[in-house]
Tab-separated table of C-alpha atoms and ligand atoms in Angstrom:
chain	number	residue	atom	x	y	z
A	23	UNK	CA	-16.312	-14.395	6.120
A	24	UNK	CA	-14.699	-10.825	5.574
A	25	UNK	CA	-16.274	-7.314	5.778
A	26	UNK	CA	-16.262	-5.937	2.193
A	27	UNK	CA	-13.480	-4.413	0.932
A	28	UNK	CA	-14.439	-0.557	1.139
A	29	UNK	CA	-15.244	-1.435	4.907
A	30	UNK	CA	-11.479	-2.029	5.524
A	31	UNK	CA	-10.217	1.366	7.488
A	32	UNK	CA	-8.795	4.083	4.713
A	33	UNK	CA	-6.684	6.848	5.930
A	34	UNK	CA	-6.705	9.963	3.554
A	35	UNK	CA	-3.046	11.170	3.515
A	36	UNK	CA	-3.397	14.551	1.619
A	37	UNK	CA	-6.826	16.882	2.047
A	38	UNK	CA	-7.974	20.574	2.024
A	39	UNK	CA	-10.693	19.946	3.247
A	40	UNK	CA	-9.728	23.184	4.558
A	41	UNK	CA	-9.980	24.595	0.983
A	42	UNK	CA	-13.348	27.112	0.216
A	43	UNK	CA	-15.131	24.496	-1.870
A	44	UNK	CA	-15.246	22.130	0.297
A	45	UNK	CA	-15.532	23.675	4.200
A	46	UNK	CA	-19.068	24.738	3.257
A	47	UNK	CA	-20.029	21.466	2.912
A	48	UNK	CA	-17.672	19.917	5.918
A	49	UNK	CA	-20.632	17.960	7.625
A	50	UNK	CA	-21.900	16.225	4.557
A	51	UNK	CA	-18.105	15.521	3.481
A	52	UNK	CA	-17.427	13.790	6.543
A	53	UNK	CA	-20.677	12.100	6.946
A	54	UNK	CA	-19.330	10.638	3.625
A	55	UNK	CA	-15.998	9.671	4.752
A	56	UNK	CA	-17.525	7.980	7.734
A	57	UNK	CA	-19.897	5.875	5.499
A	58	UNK	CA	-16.796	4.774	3.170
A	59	UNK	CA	-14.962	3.815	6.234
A	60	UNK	CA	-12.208	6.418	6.149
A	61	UNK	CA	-11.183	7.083	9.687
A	62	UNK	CA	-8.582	9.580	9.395
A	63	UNK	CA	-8.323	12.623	7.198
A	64	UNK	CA	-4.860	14.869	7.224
A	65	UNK	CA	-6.140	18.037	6.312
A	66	UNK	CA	-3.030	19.711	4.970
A	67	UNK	CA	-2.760	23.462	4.930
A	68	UNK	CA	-1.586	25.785	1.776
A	69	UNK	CA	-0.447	28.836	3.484
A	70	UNK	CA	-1.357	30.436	6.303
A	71	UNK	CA	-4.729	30.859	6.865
A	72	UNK	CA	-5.340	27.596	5.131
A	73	UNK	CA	-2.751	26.304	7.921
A	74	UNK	CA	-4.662	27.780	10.580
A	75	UNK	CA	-7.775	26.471	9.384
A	76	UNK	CA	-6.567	23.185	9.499
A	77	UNK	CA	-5.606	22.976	12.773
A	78	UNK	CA	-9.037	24.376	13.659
A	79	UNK	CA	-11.119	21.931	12.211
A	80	UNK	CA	-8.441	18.934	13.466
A	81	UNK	CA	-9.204	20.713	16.876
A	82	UNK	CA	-13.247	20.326	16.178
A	83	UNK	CA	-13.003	17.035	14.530
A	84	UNK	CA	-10.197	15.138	16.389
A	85	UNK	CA	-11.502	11.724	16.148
A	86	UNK	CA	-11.209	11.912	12.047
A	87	UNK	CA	-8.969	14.920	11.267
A	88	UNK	CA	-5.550	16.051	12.000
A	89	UNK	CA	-3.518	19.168	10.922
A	90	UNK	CA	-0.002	19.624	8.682
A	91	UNK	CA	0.796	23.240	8.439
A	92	UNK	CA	3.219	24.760	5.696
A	93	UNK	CA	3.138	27.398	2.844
A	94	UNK	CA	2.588	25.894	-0.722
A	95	UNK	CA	5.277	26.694	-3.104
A	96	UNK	CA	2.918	28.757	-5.013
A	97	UNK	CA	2.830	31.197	-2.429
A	98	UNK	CA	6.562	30.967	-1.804
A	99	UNK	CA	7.405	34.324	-2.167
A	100	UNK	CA	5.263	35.487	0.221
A	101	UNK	CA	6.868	33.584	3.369
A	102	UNK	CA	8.488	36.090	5.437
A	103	UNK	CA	10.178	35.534	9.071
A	104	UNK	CA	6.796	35.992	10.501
A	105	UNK	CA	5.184	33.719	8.576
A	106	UNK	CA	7.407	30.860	9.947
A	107	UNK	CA	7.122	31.950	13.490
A	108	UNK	CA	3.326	31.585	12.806
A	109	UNK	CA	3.662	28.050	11.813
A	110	UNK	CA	5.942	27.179	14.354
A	111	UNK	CA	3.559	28.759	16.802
A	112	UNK	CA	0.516	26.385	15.283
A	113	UNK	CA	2.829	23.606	14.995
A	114	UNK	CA	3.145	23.528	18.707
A	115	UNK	CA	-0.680	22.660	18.948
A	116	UNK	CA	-1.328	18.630	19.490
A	117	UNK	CA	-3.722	18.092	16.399
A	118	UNK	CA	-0.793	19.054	14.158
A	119	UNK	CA	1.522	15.699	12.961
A	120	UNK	CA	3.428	17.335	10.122
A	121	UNK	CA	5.021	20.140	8.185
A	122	UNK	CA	3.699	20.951	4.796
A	123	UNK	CA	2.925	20.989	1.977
A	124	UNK	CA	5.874	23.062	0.884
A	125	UNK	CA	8.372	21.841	-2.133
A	126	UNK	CA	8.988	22.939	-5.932
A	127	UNK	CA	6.646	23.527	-8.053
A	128	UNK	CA	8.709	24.530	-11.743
A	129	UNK	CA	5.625	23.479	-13.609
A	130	UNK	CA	3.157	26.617	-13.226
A	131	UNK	CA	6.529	28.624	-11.274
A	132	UNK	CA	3.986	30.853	-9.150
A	133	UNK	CA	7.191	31.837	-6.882
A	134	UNK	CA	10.489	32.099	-8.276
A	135	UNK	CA	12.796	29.217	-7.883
A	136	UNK	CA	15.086	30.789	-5.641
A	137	UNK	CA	12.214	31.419	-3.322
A	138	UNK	CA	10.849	28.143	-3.848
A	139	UNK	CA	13.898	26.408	-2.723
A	140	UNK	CA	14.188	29.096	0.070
A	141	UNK	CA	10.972	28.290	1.493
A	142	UNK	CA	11.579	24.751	1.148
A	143	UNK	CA	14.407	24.800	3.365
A	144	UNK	CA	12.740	26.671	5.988
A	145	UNK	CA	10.146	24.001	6.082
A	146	UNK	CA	12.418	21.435	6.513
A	147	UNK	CA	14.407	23.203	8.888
A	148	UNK	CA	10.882	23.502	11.346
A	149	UNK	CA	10.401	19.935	10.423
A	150	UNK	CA	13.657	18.988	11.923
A	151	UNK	CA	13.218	21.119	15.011
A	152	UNK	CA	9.849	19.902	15.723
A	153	UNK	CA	10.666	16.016	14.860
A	154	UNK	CA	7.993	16.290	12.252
A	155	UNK	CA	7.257	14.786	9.075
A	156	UNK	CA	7.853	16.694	6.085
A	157	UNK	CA	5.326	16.640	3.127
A	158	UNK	CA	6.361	17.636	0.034
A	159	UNK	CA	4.820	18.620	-3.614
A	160	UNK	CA	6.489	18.604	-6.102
A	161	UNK	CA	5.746	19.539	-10.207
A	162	UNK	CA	8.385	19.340	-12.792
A	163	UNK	CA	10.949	19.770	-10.564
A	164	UNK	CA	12.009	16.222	-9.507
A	165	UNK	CA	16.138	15.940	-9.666
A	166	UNK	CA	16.060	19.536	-8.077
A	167	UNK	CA	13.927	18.367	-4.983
A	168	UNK	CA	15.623	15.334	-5.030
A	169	UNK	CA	19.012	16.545	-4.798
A	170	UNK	CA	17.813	19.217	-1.989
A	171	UNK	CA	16.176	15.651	-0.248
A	172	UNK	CA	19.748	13.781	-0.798
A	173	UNK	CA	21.641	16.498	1.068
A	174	UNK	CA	19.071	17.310	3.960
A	175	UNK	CA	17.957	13.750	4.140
A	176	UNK	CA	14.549	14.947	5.970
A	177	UNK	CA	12.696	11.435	8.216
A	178	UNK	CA	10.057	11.322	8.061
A	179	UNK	CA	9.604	12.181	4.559
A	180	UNK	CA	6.040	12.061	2.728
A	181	UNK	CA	6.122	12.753	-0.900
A	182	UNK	CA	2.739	13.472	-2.089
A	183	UNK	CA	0.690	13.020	-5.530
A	184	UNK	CA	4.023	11.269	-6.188
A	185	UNK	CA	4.457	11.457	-10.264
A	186	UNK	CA	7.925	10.886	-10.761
A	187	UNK	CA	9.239	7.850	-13.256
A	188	UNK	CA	11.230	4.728	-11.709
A	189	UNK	CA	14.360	6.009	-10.731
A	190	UNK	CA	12.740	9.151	-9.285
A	191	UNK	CA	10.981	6.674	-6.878
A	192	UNK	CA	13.966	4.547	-6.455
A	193	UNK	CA	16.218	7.597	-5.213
A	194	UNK	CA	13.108	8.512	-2.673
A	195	UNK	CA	12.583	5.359	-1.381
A	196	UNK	CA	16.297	5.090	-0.542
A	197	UNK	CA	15.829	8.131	1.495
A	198	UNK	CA	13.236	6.176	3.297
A	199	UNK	CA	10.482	8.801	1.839
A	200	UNK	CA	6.782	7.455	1.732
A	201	UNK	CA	5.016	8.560	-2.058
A	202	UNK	CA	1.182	9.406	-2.025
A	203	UNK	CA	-0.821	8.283	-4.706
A	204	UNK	CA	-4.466	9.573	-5.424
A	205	UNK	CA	-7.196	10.085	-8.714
A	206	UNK	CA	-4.709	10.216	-11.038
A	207	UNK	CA	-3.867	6.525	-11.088
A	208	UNK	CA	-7.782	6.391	-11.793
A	209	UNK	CA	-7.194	8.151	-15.126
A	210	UNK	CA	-6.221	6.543	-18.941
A	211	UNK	CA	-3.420	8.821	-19.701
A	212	UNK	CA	-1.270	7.523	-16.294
A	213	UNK	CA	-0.168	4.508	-17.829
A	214	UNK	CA	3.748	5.302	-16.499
A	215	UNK	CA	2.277	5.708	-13.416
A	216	UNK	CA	0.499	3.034	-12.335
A	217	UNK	CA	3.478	1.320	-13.414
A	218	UNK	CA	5.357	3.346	-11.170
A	219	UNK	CA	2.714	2.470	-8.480
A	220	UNK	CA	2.545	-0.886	-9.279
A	221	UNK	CA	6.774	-1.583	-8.293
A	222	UNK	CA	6.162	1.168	-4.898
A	223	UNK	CA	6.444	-1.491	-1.666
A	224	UNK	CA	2.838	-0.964	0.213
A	225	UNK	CA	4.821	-0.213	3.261
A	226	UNK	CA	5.661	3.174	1.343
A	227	UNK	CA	2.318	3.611	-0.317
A	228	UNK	CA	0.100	6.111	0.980
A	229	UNK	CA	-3.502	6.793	-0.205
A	230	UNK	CA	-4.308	9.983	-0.764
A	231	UNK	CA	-7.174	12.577	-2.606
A	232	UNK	CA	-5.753	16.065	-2.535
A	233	UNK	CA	-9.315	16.853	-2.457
A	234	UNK	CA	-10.622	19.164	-3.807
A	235	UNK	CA	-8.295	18.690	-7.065
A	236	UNK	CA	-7.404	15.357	-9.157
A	237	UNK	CA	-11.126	13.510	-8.289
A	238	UNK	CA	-10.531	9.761	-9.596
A	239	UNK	CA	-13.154	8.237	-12.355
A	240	UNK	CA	-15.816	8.252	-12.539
A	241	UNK	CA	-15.776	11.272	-10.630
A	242	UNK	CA	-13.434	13.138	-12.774
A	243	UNK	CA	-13.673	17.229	-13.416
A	244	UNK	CA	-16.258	17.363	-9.693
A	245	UNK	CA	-14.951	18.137	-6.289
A	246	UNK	CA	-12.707	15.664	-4.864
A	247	UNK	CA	-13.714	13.937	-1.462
A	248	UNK	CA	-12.348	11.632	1.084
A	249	UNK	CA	-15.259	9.440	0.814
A	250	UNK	CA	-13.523	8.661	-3.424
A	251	UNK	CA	-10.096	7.072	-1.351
A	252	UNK	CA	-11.668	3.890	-1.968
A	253	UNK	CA	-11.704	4.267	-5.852
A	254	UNK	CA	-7.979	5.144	-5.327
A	255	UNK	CA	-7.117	2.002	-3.040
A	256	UNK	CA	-8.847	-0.118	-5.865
A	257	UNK	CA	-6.896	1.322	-8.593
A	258	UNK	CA	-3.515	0.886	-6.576
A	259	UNK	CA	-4.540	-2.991	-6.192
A	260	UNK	CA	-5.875	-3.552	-9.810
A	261	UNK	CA	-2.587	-2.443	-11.003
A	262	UNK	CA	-0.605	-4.666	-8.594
A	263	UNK	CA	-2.832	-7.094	-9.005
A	264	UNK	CA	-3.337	-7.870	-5.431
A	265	UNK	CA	-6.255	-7.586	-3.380
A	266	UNK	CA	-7.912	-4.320	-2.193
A	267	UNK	CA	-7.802	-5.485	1.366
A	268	UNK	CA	-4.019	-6.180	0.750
A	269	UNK	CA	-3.302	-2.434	-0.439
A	270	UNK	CA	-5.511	-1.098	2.521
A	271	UNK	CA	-3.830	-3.091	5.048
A	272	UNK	CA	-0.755	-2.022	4.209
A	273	UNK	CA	-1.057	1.636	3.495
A	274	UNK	CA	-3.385	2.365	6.905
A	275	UNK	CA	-0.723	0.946	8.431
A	276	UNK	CA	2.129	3.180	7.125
A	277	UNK	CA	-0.176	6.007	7.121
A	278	UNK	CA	-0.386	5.718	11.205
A	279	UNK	CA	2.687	5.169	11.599
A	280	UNK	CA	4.361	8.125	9.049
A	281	UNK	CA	1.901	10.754	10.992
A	282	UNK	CA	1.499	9.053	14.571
A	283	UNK	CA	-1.937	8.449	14.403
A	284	UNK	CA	-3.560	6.211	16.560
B	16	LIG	ZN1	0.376	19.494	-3.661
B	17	LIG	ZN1	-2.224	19.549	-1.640
């Protein structure tokens, strides 16, 4: 007889839990988590006192929460020599396992692209030096990350809230990247993705929230949470019409392994 699906152990790939709306609630968030069986959260920082705060609450939490530390593309123009010292200094601390999220983000173009790609570099520059994974974001601006990716060829590689189309995921698979999915494969209009999701070998697949943003159905336009990865896992299995257990397998597994989590 098997434990019910949601039981099955969920890793949460992509968090900010780190983020204002949700560190005021921390306890009850993770009391959540617990209950829905998630057993790791990466709590991935946005710049740097979002990076900081990450490791900080990995540090508290270390049996459910570890630390990536990067400057968001957004915010771009704002790294400065310092700033990367600062993440190389919090890289150095145990609870962090990777470098991020940095990337190109041409859709809202918060930083100019010059910066963007700047910043990106740096990042996976510190990745390389540390022998950290890289996680990347990425918004309208898929062949330009991907042709940075082909000539840098980053490993590990962790490309999150993953939207590109088929050939997008083709040419990051080949560069041995992992793609995060989360809510959106939850909602109508992602038709192209879930069939983008559906071709994505689970030993690539990664589960992810981005919480607070992108909550799945029926939780759509609240907070996101950890404890609403099991919504995700279901979608990913409904569209590959395999079981849940199947998907969760899988993706825990590549999840520990991508970010060296025990
Ligand atoms: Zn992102
Ligand atoms: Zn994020």
């Amino acid at each position: 007889m098997g434990e019910p699906s949601t039981l099955l152990p969920l890793v949460d790939t992509h968090a900010h839990l780190n983020h204002p709306r949700l560190l005021s609630k921390l306890g009850q968030i993770l009391r959540r988590a617990r209950e829905a069986s998630i057993t790791h959260v990466v709590v991935v920082g946005y710049d740097l006192p979002s990076s900081e705060k990450a490791v900080e609450l990995a540090a508290a939490h270390p049996d459910i929460i570890s630390a990536s530390v990067g400057i968001h593309p957004h915010d771009a123009s704002d790294v400065q020599p310092e700033s990367l010292e600062r993440l190389r200094a919090l890289a150095q601390d145990p609870h962090v396992v990777a470098i991020g999220e940095t990337g190109l983000d041409f859709y809202r173009d918060l930083s100019p692209r010059d910066m963007q790609r700047q910043s990106l570099h740096q990042h996976l520059d510190l990745a390389r030096e540390l022998s950290l994974p890289v996680i990347v974001h990425c918004r309208d601006a898929q062949e330009d990350l991907l042709s940075i990716l082909e000539s840098r060829r980053p490993a590990p590689l962790v490309w999150h809230c993953f939207d590109g189309d088929q050939e997008h995921a083709r040419r990051a698979l080949d560069l041995g990247a992992f793609l995060g999915f989360g809510g959106r494969l939850t909602h109508r209009a992602a038709a192209d993705l879930r069939e983008v999701a559906s071709q994505v070998p689970l030993n690539r697949l990664l589960l992810e929230t981005d919480c607070p943003y992108l909550a799945p159905e029926p939780h759509r336009g609240e907070n996101n949470e950890p404890s609403y990865l099991p919504l995700i896992a279901q979608a990913v299995a409904r569209t590959r019409g395999c079981s849940v257990e199947e998907v969760t397998n899988a993706s825990t597994r590549a999840a520990r392994a991508v970010f060296r989590i025990t």
